[in-house]
């Protein structure tokens, strides 16, 4: 029982730590408005689907727990991709990379939610198309 409580406290403290850290190092903030969803926010604010989820671990995987007035961080300083492409019907990683003038490997390195054969991108998803590899700290996610 004590071990369980200890583990829960450690987990809670870790959660608070990661949020506080994200807010401290935040490059861009955004306040959720009525009707917003993750893809709409990402497309309007030039933040990739992957980055928005990475920086805001409190958002659930279906993005159905946003609330009006919630403050999101859109990118961590030094790990903030602001060059993006919104996936359209018919897009492939090759076509997106070609249009952005980058390699598919750079595209994949900046969108770690996309599988290596690029079969899991969806219309409306926002991809980072930066021409450099963003040094995402994925261990803190
Ligand atoms: C998003 O990027 C486009 C293209 O670079 C730019 O025109 C637009 O102002 C950017 N929007 C925001 C909110 O940064
Ligand atoms: C990379 O993109 C930036 C900003 O979009 C641009 O200024 C720079 O020239 C590009 N670098 C290369 C090597 O294409």
mmCIF file of C-alpha atoms and ligand atoms in Angstrom:
data_model
loop_
_atom_site.group_PDB
_atom_site.id
_atom_site.type_symbol
_atom_site.label_atom_id
_atom_site.label_comp_id
_atom_site.label_asym_id
_atom_site.label_seq_id
_atom_site.Cartn_x
_atom_site.Cartn_y
_atom_site.Cartn_z
ATOM 1 C CA UNK A 1 0.000 0.000 0.000
ATOM 2 C CA UNK A 2 2.748 2.453 0.924
ATOM 3 C CA UNK A 3 4.681 1.448 -2.172
ATOM 4 C CA UNK A 4 1.584 2.135 -4.260
ATOM 5 C CA UNK A 5 1.072 5.565 -2.705
ATOM 6 C CA UNK A 6 4.752 6.357 -3.201
ATOM 7 C CA UNK A 7 4.576 5.339 -6.864
ATOM 8 C CA UNK A 8 1.472 7.472 -7.362
ATOM 9 C CA UNK A 9 3.154 10.483 -5.763
ATOM 10 C CA UNK A 10 6.243 10.029 -7.904
ATOM 11 C CA UNK A 11 4.058 9.764 -11.012
ATOM 12 C CA UNK A 12 2.081 12.862 -10.009
ATOM 13 C CA UNK A 13 5.265 14.816 -9.309
ATOM 14 C CA UNK A 14 6.697 13.730 -12.664
ATOM 15 C CA UNK A 15 3.546 14.972 -14.395
ATOM 16 C CA UNK A 16 3.691 18.338 -12.676
ATOM 17 C CA UNK A 17 7.383 18.595 -13.471
ATOM 18 C CA UNK A 18 6.902 17.977 -17.190
ATOM 19 C CA UNK A 19 4.066 20.528 -17.447
ATOM 20 C CA UNK A 20 6.035 23.147 -15.494
ATOM 21 C CA UNK A 21 9.079 22.514 -17.637
ATOM 22 C CA UNK A 22 7.045 22.797 -20.825
ATOM 23 C CA UNK A 23 5.552 26.118 -19.704
ATOM 24 C CA UNK A 24 8.967 27.490 -18.686
ATOM 25 C CA UNK A 25 10.639 26.629 -21.982
ATOM 26 C CA UNK A 26 7.592 27.391 -24.099
ATOM 27 C CA UNK A 27 8.260 29.284 -27.304
ATOM 28 C CA UNK A 28 4.604 29.868 -28.277
ATOM 29 C CA UNK A 29 1.391 29.741 -26.240
ATOM 30 C CA UNK A 30 -2.186 29.315 -27.457
ATOM 31 C CA UNK A 31 -5.488 29.555 -25.605
ATOM 32 C CA UNK A 32 -8.204 27.111 -26.711
ATOM 33 C CA UNK A 33 -11.350 28.748 -28.151
ATOM 34 C CA UNK A 34 -14.818 27.271 -28.568
ATOM 35 C CA UNK A 35 -14.949 24.840 -31.483
ATOM 36 C CA UNK A 36 -11.201 24.223 -31.661
ATOM 37 C CA UNK A 37 -9.859 20.763 -32.344
ATOM 38 C CA UNK A 38 -6.252 19.656 -32.530
ATOM 39 C CA UNK A 39 -5.983 19.578 -36.321
ATOM 40 C CA UNK A 40 -7.600 23.015 -36.682
ATOM 41 C CA UNK A 41 -5.268 24.494 -34.069
ATOM 42 C CA UNK A 42 -2.263 22.835 -35.701
ATOM 43 C CA UNK A 43 -3.158 24.054 -39.191
ATOM 44 C CA UNK A 44 -3.945 27.616 -38.074
ATOM 45 C CA UNK A 45 -0.918 27.962 -35.800
ATOM 46 C CA UNK A 46 1.715 26.205 -37.915
ATOM 47 C CA UNK A 47 2.398 23.397 -35.473
ATOM 48 C CA UNK A 48 2.614 19.758 -36.474
ATOM 49 C CA UNK A 49 0.214 17.154 -35.131
ATOM 50 C CA UNK A 50 3.203 15.332 -33.625
ATOM 51 C CA UNK A 51 4.640 18.425 -31.934
ATOM 52 C CA UNK A 52 1.304 19.535 -30.451
ATOM 53 C CA UNK A 53 0.824 16.088 -28.900
ATOM 54 C CA UNK A 54 4.447 15.837 -27.717
ATOM 55 C CA UNK A 55 4.399 19.189 -25.947
ATOM 56 C CA UNK A 56 0.905 18.711 -24.476
ATOM 57 C CA UNK A 57 0.779 15.203 -23.017
ATOM 58 C CA UNK A 58 -2.430 16.120 -21.173
ATOM 59 C CA UNK A 59 -4.313 16.005 -24.478
ATOM 60 C CA UNK A 60 -5.733 12.525 -24.964
ATOM 61 C CA UNK A 61 -4.980 10.551 -28.144
ATOM 62 C CA UNK A 62 -8.368 11.361 -29.725
ATOM 63 C CA UNK A 63 -8.013 15.045 -28.782
ATOM 64 C CA UNK A 64 -11.480 15.112 -27.249
ATOM 65 C CA UNK A 65 -10.555 16.619 -23.882
ATOM 66 C CA UNK A 66 -9.665 20.195 -24.866
ATOM 67 C CA UNK A 67 -11.528 22.878 -22.941
ATOM 68 C CA UNK A 68 -12.194 26.542 -23.669
ATOM 69 C CA UNK A 69 -9.570 28.705 -21.975
ATOM 70 C CA UNK A 70 -7.049 25.878 -21.713
ATOM 71 C CA UNK A 71 -3.530 27.152 -22.300
ATOM 72 C CA UNK A 72 -1.471 25.045 -24.672
ATOM 73 C CA UNK A 73 2.181 25.319 -25.500
ATOM 74 C CA UNK A 74 2.700 25.033 -29.254
ATOM 75 C CA UNK A 75 6.453 24.490 -29.205
ATOM 76 C CA UNK A 76 9.447 24.277 -26.881
ATOM 77 C CA UNK A 77 12.254 26.762 -27.498
ATOM 78 C CA UNK A 78 14.916 25.123 -29.650
ATOM 79 C CA UNK A 79 12.553 22.269 -30.599
ATOM 80 C CA UNK A 80 9.883 24.274 -32.389
ATOM 81 C CA UNK A 81 9.049 23.467 -36.002
ATOM 82 C CA UNK A 82 7.044 26.295 -37.587
ATOM 83 C CA UNK A 83 7.198 25.135 -41.203
ATOM 84 C CA UNK A 84 4.297 22.783 -41.826
ATOM 85 C CA UNK A 85 2.092 21.146 -44.448
ATOM 86 C CA UNK A 86 -1.539 20.134 -43.982
ATOM 87 C CA UNK A 87 -2.092 16.693 -45.518
ATOM 88 C CA UNK A 88 -4.504 16.725 -48.501
ATOM 89 C CA UNK A 89 -6.134 13.869 -50.379
ATOM 90 C CA UNK A 90 -3.575 12.201 -52.637
ATOM 91 C CA UNK A 91 -0.537 13.330 -50.657
ATOM 92 C CA UNK A 92 2.283 10.914 -49.949
ATOM 93 C CA UNK A 93 5.433 11.442 -47.933
ATOM 94 C CA UNK A 94 7.360 11.624 -51.203
ATOM 95 C CA UNK A 95 5.100 14.305 -52.689
ATOM 96 C CA UNK A 96 5.080 16.319 -49.457
ATOM 97 C CA UNK A 97 8.855 16.100 -49.109
ATOM 98 C CA UNK A 98 9.386 17.007 -52.780
ATOM 99 C CA UNK A 99 7.098 20.046 -52.509
ATOM 100 C CA UNK A 100 8.970 21.208 -49.415
ATOM 101 C CA UNK A 101 12.372 20.583 -50.990
ATOM 102 C CA UNK A 102 13.423 18.142 -48.274
ATOM 103 C CA UNK A 103 14.230 14.445 -48.131
ATOM 104 C CA UNK A 104 11.700 11.869 -46.960
ATOM 105 C CA UNK A 105 14.120 10.941 -44.170
ATOM 106 C CA UNK A 106 14.106 14.523 -42.871
ATOM 107 C CA UNK A 107 10.294 14.520 -43.044
ATOM 108 C CA UNK A 108 10.128 11.259 -41.076
ATOM 109 C CA UNK A 109 12.693 12.416 -38.498
ATOM 110 C CA UNK A 110 10.550 15.456 -37.719
ATOM 111 C CA UNK A 111 7.221 13.588 -37.585
ATOM 112 C CA UNK A 112 7.900 10.608 -35.369
ATOM 113 C CA UNK A 113 4.212 9.601 -35.409
ATOM 114 C CA UNK A 114 4.497 8.702 -39.095
ATOM 115 C CA UNK A 115 5.546 5.114 -39.800
ATOM 116 C CA UNK A 116 8.628 4.415 -41.954
ATOM 117 C CA UNK A 117 6.533 3.505 -45.015
ATOM 118 C CA UNK A 118 4.219 6.482 -44.503
ATOM 119 C CA UNK A 119 0.967 4.545 -44.591
ATOM 120 C CA UNK A 120 -0.565 6.211 -41.528
ATOM 121 C CA UNK A 121 -0.868 9.876 -42.521
ATOM 122 C CA UNK A 122 -4.394 11.260 -42.671
ATOM 123 C CA UNK A 123 -6.134 14.173 -44.397
ATOM 124 C CA UNK A 124 -6.011 17.237 -42.145
ATOM 125 C CA UNK A 125 -2.996 15.986 -40.233
ATOM 126 C CA UNK A 126 -0.243 18.592 -40.012
ATOM 127 C CA UNK A 127 3.335 17.584 -40.774
ATOM 128 C CA UNK A 128 6.538 19.469 -40.002
ATOM 129 C CA UNK A 129 8.348 20.153 -43.288
ATOM 130 C CA UNK A 130 11.395 21.929 -41.857
ATOM 131 C CA UNK A 131 14.598 21.490 -43.854
ATOM 132 C CA UNK A 132 16.588 20.627 -40.722
ATOM 133 C CA UNK A 133 16.079 17.908 -38.118
ATOM 134 C CA UNK A 134 14.339 19.339 -35.065
ATOM 135 C CA UNK A 135 16.083 18.051 -31.896
ATOM 136 C CA UNK A 136 12.919 16.796 -30.193
ATOM 137 C CA UNK A 137 13.425 15.617 -26.623
ATOM 138 C CA UNK A 138 11.237 12.549 -26.976
ATOM 139 C CA UNK A 139 12.374 11.085 -23.652
ATOM 140 C CA UNK A 140 10.334 13.745 -21.798
ATOM 141 C CA UNK A 141 7.102 12.768 -23.592
HETATM 142 C C1 LIG B 1 1.826 30.115 -40.791
HETATM 143 O O1 LIG B 1 2.746 29.999 -41.880
HETATM 144 C C2 LIG B 1 2.341 30.720 -43.026
HETATM 145 C C3 LIG B 1 3.308 30.382 -44.147
HETATM 146 O O2 LIG B 1 4.633 30.574 -43.746
HETATM 147 C C4 LIG B 1 2.315 32.209 -42.686
HETATM 148 O O3 LIG B 1 1.876 32.944 -43.795
HETATM 149 C C5 LIG B 1 1.363 32.440 -41.518
HETATM 150 O O4 LIG B 1 1.419 33.793 -41.115
HETATM 151 C C6 LIG B 1 1.719 31.552 -40.341
HETATM 152 N N1 LIG B 1 0.714 31.691 -39.296
HETATM 153 C C7 LIG B 1 1.031 31.804 -38.007
HETATM 154 C C8 LIG B 1 -0.107 31.916 -37.051
HETATM 155 O O5 LIG B 1 2.180 31.813 -37.613
HETATM 156 C C1 LIG B 2 15.916 26.142 -44.706
HETATM 157 O O1 LIG B 2 14.740 26.870 -44.463
HETATM 158 C C2 LIG B 2 14.986 28.187 -44.018
HETATM 159 C C3 LIG B 2 13.676 28.821 -43.598
HETATM 160 O O2 LIG B 2 12.594 28.324 -44.289
HETATM 161 C C4 LIG B 2 15.704 28.943 -45.114
HETATM 162 O O3 LIG B 2 15.952 30.270 -44.721
HETATM 163 C C5 LIG B 2 17.011 28.245 -45.431
HETATM 164 O O4 LIG B 2 17.633 28.882 -46.527
HETATM 165 C C6 LIG B 2 16.779 26.796 -45.756
HETATM 166 N N1 LIG B 2 18.061 26.108 -45.842
HETATM 167 C C7 LIG B 2 18.311 25.241 -46.814
HETATM 168 C C8 LIG B 2 19.662 24.584 -46.755
HETATM 169 O O5 LIG B 2 17.517 24.969 -47.704
#
